[in-house]
Amino acid sequence: MAMSIRGNLNIFQQSIQYKYRDTALLKRALTHSSYANEHHMDRHDNNERLEFLGDAVLELISSDLLFCRFPSKQEGELSKLRASLVCEPSLAFSARELNIGRFLLLGKGEEATGGRDRDSILSDALEAIIGSIYLDGGFEPAKAFVLQYVLNDIEHKRRFHDCKTVLQEVVQSHGKASLKYELSDTIGPEHNRTFVMQVCLDGKVIGTGEGRTKQAAGQKAAYQALIWLKEQGIYQCKDDDLCI
């Protein structure tokens, strides 16, 4: 980073309109394990534990919001909607809006392979930031941050809702065949693997995506495939469908 770590922490606090009592928590939230390992830091000085906490805080806040906002939806519908809001691609989208990648502390290897813009790293960092705000200021500041920067546009983020199911329905409705998902690549060490999936229609690759799990990568590939089908005039979103 061109600017000092302290300077970056100050800029980030200004951007999210929250001032930490303990900026060490924010630094830890922005510290990837590759940086901690490279600098021989204590194994707890990366953002993995904060990510674990932030994930739980985010689930509670999103559940509460959806429960109150959609009183007529059943448990299954609420679960699917929550999953679409807090999935890896959606969180990475929010992280990019906050320009979190700019502030991350990454090892040289992760930096060289594009880690600063990788969905898995960005989504983890966002959850770690939520966890750090919760520890620093309590539940209310964490809730305010989530509502303003993560759950601020529910309808927009619904586009990440179960793309594989929608794609399958579109393909079947048009009499197409041979929809197949294939693992095309894996990136990174075994403990921090990123998977790259392709979805093929009749042998033609129509979408590619990457994620921390094969399922997440497959969802992103399906989303890209839906965009391609829309461009071909094959797919048109319905009122209660993905609006891409």
Tab-separated table of C-alpha atoms in Angstrom:
chain	number	residue	atom	x	y	z
A	1	MET	CA	0.000	0.000	0.000
A	2	ALA	CA	1.263	3.425	-0.876
A	3	MET	CA	-0.195	4.993	2.244
A	4	SER	CA	0.627	3.856	5.782
A	5	ILE	CA	-1.577	1.225	7.386
A	6	ARG	CA	-2.739	3.780	9.966
A	7	GLY	CA	-3.620	6.244	7.220
A	8	ASN	CA	-5.642	3.622	5.385
A	9	LEU	CA	-7.488	2.679	8.567
A	10	ASN	CA	-8.430	6.319	9.106
A	11	ILE	CA	-9.676	6.669	5.528
A	12	PHE	CA	-11.724	3.503	5.806
A	13	GLN	CA	-13.336	4.615	9.065
A	14	GLN	CA	-14.357	7.868	7.399
A	15	SER	CA	-15.812	6.009	4.429
A	16	ILE	CA	-18.052	3.793	6.579
A	17	GLN	CA	-18.907	6.615	9.008
A	18	TYR	CA	-17.855	4.597	12.048
A	19	LYS	CA	-14.942	5.447	14.349
A	20	TYR	CA	-13.387	2.512	16.162
A	21	ARG	CA	-12.484	2.712	19.815
A	22	ASP	CA	-9.914	-0.009	19.111
A	23	THR	CA	-8.492	0.297	15.595
A	24	ALA	CA	-6.569	-2.956	16.131
A	25	LEU	CA	-9.883	-4.731	15.535
A	26	LEU	CA	-10.277	-3.054	12.162
A	27	LYS	CA	-6.700	-3.861	11.195
A	28	ARG	CA	-7.297	-7.512	12.067
A	29	ALA	CA	-10.528	-7.532	10.045
A	30	LEU	CA	-8.579	-6.356	6.999
A	31	THR	CA	-5.668	-8.768	7.512
A	32	HIS	CA	-5.757	-11.837	5.287
A	33	SER	CA	-4.114	-15.032	6.525
A	34	SER	CA	-1.541	-14.805	3.708
A	35	TYR	CA	-0.283	-11.476	5.090
A	36	ALA	CA	-0.210	-12.778	8.659
A	37	ASN	CA	1.747	-15.875	7.599
A	38	GLU	CA	4.178	-13.880	5.482
A	39	HIS	CA	4.900	-11.493	8.362
A	40	HIS	CA	5.125	-14.296	10.971
A	41	MET	CA	2.236	-12.859	12.965
A	42	ASP	CA	0.334	-14.735	15.644
A	43	ARG	CA	-2.120	-17.190	14.078
A	44	HIS	CA	-5.045	-15.280	15.633
A	45	ASP	CA	-4.006	-11.971	14.059
A	46	ASN	CA	-5.807	-12.564	10.765
A	47	ASN	CA	-9.500	-12.020	10.041
A	48	GLU	CA	-10.725	-15.624	10.131
A	49	ARG	CA	-12.136	-15.583	13.680
A	50	LEU	CA	-13.772	-12.197	13.107
A	51	GLU	CA	-15.292	-13.553	9.897
A	52	PHE	CA	-16.854	-16.396	11.913
A	53	LEU	CA	-18.391	-13.927	14.353
A	54	GLY	CA	-19.490	-11.498	11.659
A	55	ASP	CA	-21.249	-14.273	9.758
A	56	ALA	CA	-23.414	-15.003	12.816
A	57	VAL	CA	-24.156	-11.317	13.433
A	58	LEU	CA	-25.083	-10.833	9.775
A	59	GLU	CA	-27.419	-13.832	9.844
A	60	LEU	CA	-29.287	-12.461	12.864
A	61	ILE	CA	-29.634	-8.955	11.404
A	62	SER	CA	-30.757	-10.193	7.992
A	63	SER	CA	-33.218	-12.654	9.555
A	64	ASP	CA	-34.744	-9.920	11.717
A	65	LEU	CA	-35.046	-7.541	8.755
A	66	LEU	CA	-36.715	-10.089	6.482
A	67	PHE	CA	-39.024	-11.364	9.227
A	68	CYS	CA	-40.332	-7.833	9.798
A	69	ARG	CA	-40.396	-6.682	6.173
A	70	PHE	CA	-42.135	-9.730	4.697
A	71	PRO	CA	-44.816	-10.828	7.218
A	72	SER	CA	-46.637	-12.982	4.657
A	73	LYS	CA	-43.624	-15.064	3.566
A	74	GLN	CA	-43.177	-18.544	4.992
A	75	GLU	CA	-39.989	-19.861	6.592
A	76	GLY	CA	-38.764	-21.521	3.404
A	77	GLU	CA	-39.206	-18.370	1.350
A	78	LEU	CA	-37.451	-16.270	3.988
A	79	SER	CA	-34.548	-18.723	4.116
A	80	LYS	CA	-34.073	-18.578	0.343
A	81	LEU	CA	-34.230	-14.798	0.320
A	82	ARG	CA	-31.749	-14.542	3.183
A	83	ALA	CA	-29.401	-16.931	1.388
A	84	SER	CA	-29.497	-14.717	-1.698
A	85	LEU	CA	-28.664	-11.610	0.344
A	86	VAL	CA	-25.722	-13.032	2.284
A	87	CYS	CA	-24.210	-15.348	-0.337
A	88	GLU	CA	-20.612	-14.846	-1.393
A	89	PRO	CA	-21.294	-12.965	-4.662
A	90	SER	CA	-23.729	-10.584	-2.963
A	91	LEU	CA	-21.335	-9.840	-0.098
A	92	ALA	CA	-18.468	-9.353	-2.550
A	93	PHE	CA	-20.656	-6.903	-4.469
A	94	SER	CA	-21.205	-4.897	-1.268
A	95	ALA	CA	-17.498	-5.091	-0.454
A	96	ARG	CA	-16.610	-3.636	-3.843
A	97	GLU	CA	-19.050	-0.772	-3.297
A	98	LEU	CA	-17.097	-0.001	-0.102
A	99	ASN	CA	-13.785	-0.414	-1.961
A	100	ILE	CA	-12.654	-2.868	0.712
A	101	GLY	CA	-10.118	-4.454	-1.632
A	102	ARG	CA	-8.041	-1.285	-1.544
A	103	PHE	CA	-7.553	-1.566	2.211
A	104	LEU	CA	-6.791	-5.285	2.540
A	105	LEU	CA	-3.485	-6.517	3.923
A	106	LEU	CA	-2.491	-9.368	1.610
A	107	GLY	CA	0.548	-11.547	1.184
A	108	LYS	CA	2.601	-11.106	-1.973
A	109	GLY	CA	1.273	-14.315	-3.489
A	110	GLU	CA	-2.371	-13.364	-3.030
A	111	GLU	CA	-1.639	-9.868	-4.282
A	112	ALA	CA	0.006	-11.234	-7.428
A	113	THR	CA	-2.890	-13.598	-8.218
A	114	GLY	CA	-5.639	-10.972	-7.952
A	115	GLY	CA	-6.699	-11.602	-4.383
A	116	ARG	CA	-7.599	-7.969	-3.834
A	117	ASP	CA	-10.625	-8.456	-6.122
A	118	ARG	CA	-11.435	-12.111	-5.382
A	119	ASP	CA	-15.008	-12.721	-4.231
A	120	SER	CA	-14.052	-15.117	-1.454
A	121	ILE	CA	-11.506	-12.740	0.086
A	122	LEU	CA	-13.787	-9.703	-0.205
A	123	SER	CA	-16.826	-11.444	1.277
A	124	ASP	CA	-14.742	-12.830	4.160
A	125	ALA	CA	-13.318	-9.383	4.880
A	126	LEU	CA	-16.788	-7.817	4.907
A	127	GLU	CA	-18.024	-10.373	7.435
A	128	ALA	CA	-14.879	-9.790	9.504
A	129	ILE	CA	-15.568	-6.040	9.504
A	130	ILE	CA	-19.102	-6.715	10.755
A	131	GLY	CA	-17.637	-8.864	13.526
A	132	SER	CA	-15.073	-6.201	14.420
A	133	ILE	CA	-17.726	-3.472	14.683
A	134	TYR	CA	-19.829	-5.768	16.876
A	135	LEU	CA	-16.892	-6.324	19.232
A	136	ASP	CA	-15.888	-2.666	19.199
A	137	GLY	CA	-19.264	-0.982	19.638
A	138	GLY	CA	-21.906	-3.627	20.200
A	139	PHE	CA	-24.925	-4.840	18.272
A	140	GLU	CA	-26.496	-1.504	17.298
A	141	PRO	CA	-23.475	-0.099	15.382
A	142	ALA	CA	-23.062	-3.462	13.665
A	143	LYS	CA	-26.741	-3.440	12.702
A	144	ALA	CA	-26.500	0.127	11.390
A	145	PHE	CA	-23.486	-0.819	9.242
A	146	VAL	CA	-25.208	-3.906	7.819
A	147	LEU	CA	-28.441	-2.078	7.019
A	148	GLN	CA	-26.626	0.802	5.337
A	149	TYR	CA	-23.972	-1.069	3.373
A	150	VAL	CA	-25.013	-4.727	3.040
A	151	LEU	CA	-28.821	-4.957	3.099
A	152	ASN	CA	-29.405	-1.534	1.580
A	153	ASP	CA	-30.867	-2.779	-1.724
A	154	ILE	CA	-32.693	-6.052	-1.231
A	155	GLU	CA	-34.388	-6.184	-4.616
A	156	HIS	CA	-31.106	-5.591	-6.448
A	157	LYS	CA	-29.326	-8.330	-4.517
A	158	ARG	CA	-32.103	-10.836	-5.170
A	159	ARG	CA	-30.506	-11.395	-8.580
A	160	PHE	CA	-28.139	-13.847	-6.880
A	161	HIS	CA	-31.057	-16.047	-5.800
A	162	ASP	CA	-30.582	-19.690	-6.852
A	163	CYS	CA	-29.466	-19.061	-10.407
A	164	LYS	CA	-28.912	-22.769	-11.040
A	165	THR	CA	-32.592	-23.560	-10.486
A	166	VAL	CA	-33.737	-20.694	-12.711
A	167	LEU	CA	-31.281	-21.701	-15.435
A	168	GLN	CA	-32.497	-25.298	-15.360
A	169	GLU	CA	-36.118	-24.150	-15.670
A	170	VAL	CA	-35.273	-21.860	-18.603
A	171	VAL	CA	-33.381	-24.603	-20.417
A	172	GLN	CA	-36.163	-27.139	-19.894
A	173	SER	CA	-38.874	-24.700	-20.990
A	174	HIS	CA	-37.119	-24.235	-24.327
A	175	GLY	CA	-36.558	-27.927	-24.937
A	176	LYS	CA	-32.802	-27.626	-24.595
A	177	ALA	CA	-30.646	-30.511	-23.368
A	178	SER	CA	-27.275	-31.418	-21.918
A	179	LEU	CA	-26.888	-28.660	-19.314
A	180	LYS	CA	-23.674	-29.597	-17.502
A	181	TYR	CA	-21.451	-28.041	-14.826
A	182	GLU	CA	-17.718	-28.699	-14.978
A	183	LEU	CA	-14.826	-27.786	-12.692
A	184	SER	CA	-12.366	-25.998	-14.971
A	185	ASP	CA	-9.742	-24.831	-12.470
A	186	THR	CA	-8.754	-24.480	-8.812
A	187	ILE	CA	-6.781	-21.524	-7.472
A	188	GLY	CA	-4.778	-21.138	-4.271
A	189	PRO	CA	-3.541	-23.460	-1.508
A	190	GLU	CA	-5.677	-26.301	-0.190
A	191	HIS	CA	-6.724	-24.411	2.957
A	192	ASN	CA	-7.912	-21.403	0.925
A	193	ARG	CA	-9.045	-22.865	-2.375
A	194	THR	CA	-11.024	-20.995	-5.030
A	195	PHE	CA	-12.963	-23.093	-7.524
A	196	VAL	CA	-13.712	-22.114	-11.124
A	197	MET	CA	-16.814	-23.710	-12.651
A	198	GLN	CA	-18.177	-23.654	-16.187
A	199	VAL	CA	-21.732	-24.379	-17.265
A	200	CYS	CA	-22.157	-25.875	-20.732
A	201	LEU	CA	-25.254	-26.103	-22.903
A	202	ASP	CA	-25.032	-28.807	-25.555
A	203	GLY	CA	-21.245	-28.729	-25.174
A	204	LYS	CA	-20.917	-24.931	-25.442
A	205	VAL	CA	-19.608	-22.938	-22.443
A	206	ILE	CA	-22.227	-20.264	-21.708
A	207	GLY	CA	-21.114	-19.172	-18.239
A	208	THR	CA	-18.071	-19.189	-15.937
A	209	GLY	CA	-17.835	-18.359	-12.232
A	210	GLU	CA	-15.514	-18.723	-9.267
A	211	GLY	CA	-16.113	-19.117	-5.546
A	212	ARG	CA	-14.902	-20.597	-2.280
A	213	THR	CA	-17.041	-23.680	-2.895
A	214	LYS	CA	-18.018	-25.504	-6.070
A	215	GLN	CA	-21.642	-24.647	-5.317
A	216	ALA	CA	-20.925	-20.902	-5.083
A	217	ALA	CA	-18.861	-21.041	-8.271
A	218	GLY	CA	-21.661	-22.923	-10.000
A	219	GLN	CA	-24.213	-20.293	-8.967
A	220	LYS	CA	-22.054	-17.544	-10.444
A	221	ALA	CA	-21.565	-19.548	-13.641
A	222	ALA	CA	-25.345	-19.994	-13.886
A	223	TYR	CA	-25.848	-16.260	-13.379
A	224	GLN	CA	-23.469	-15.507	-16.252
A	225	ALA	CA	-25.292	-18.101	-18.351
A	226	LEU	CA	-28.619	-16.367	-17.707
A	227	ILE	CA	-27.100	-13.100	-18.878
A	228	TRP	CA	-25.932	-14.841	-22.053
A	229	LEU	CA	-29.375	-16.399	-22.636
A	230	LYS	CA	-31.004	-13.011	-22.143
A	231	GLU	CA	-28.678	-11.504	-24.756
A	232	GLN	CA	-29.690	-14.292	-27.136
A	233	GLY	CA	-33.375	-13.487	-26.575
A	234	ILE	CA	-33.991	-16.875	-24.933
A	235	TYR	CA	-34.501	-15.704	-21.360
A	236	GLN	CA	-36.830	-12.977	-20.097
A	237	CYS	CA	-37.288	-12.477	-16.362
A	238	LYS	CA	-40.731	-12.809	-14.861
A	239	ASP	CA	-42.181	-10.601	-12.129
A	240	ASP	CA	-41.078	-12.920	-9.338
A	241	ASP	CA	-37.936	-14.127	-11.075
A	242	LEU	CA	-34.365	-12.921	-11.352
A	243	CYS	CA	-34.208	-9.485	-12.927
A	244	ILE	CA	-30.842	-9.402	-14.619
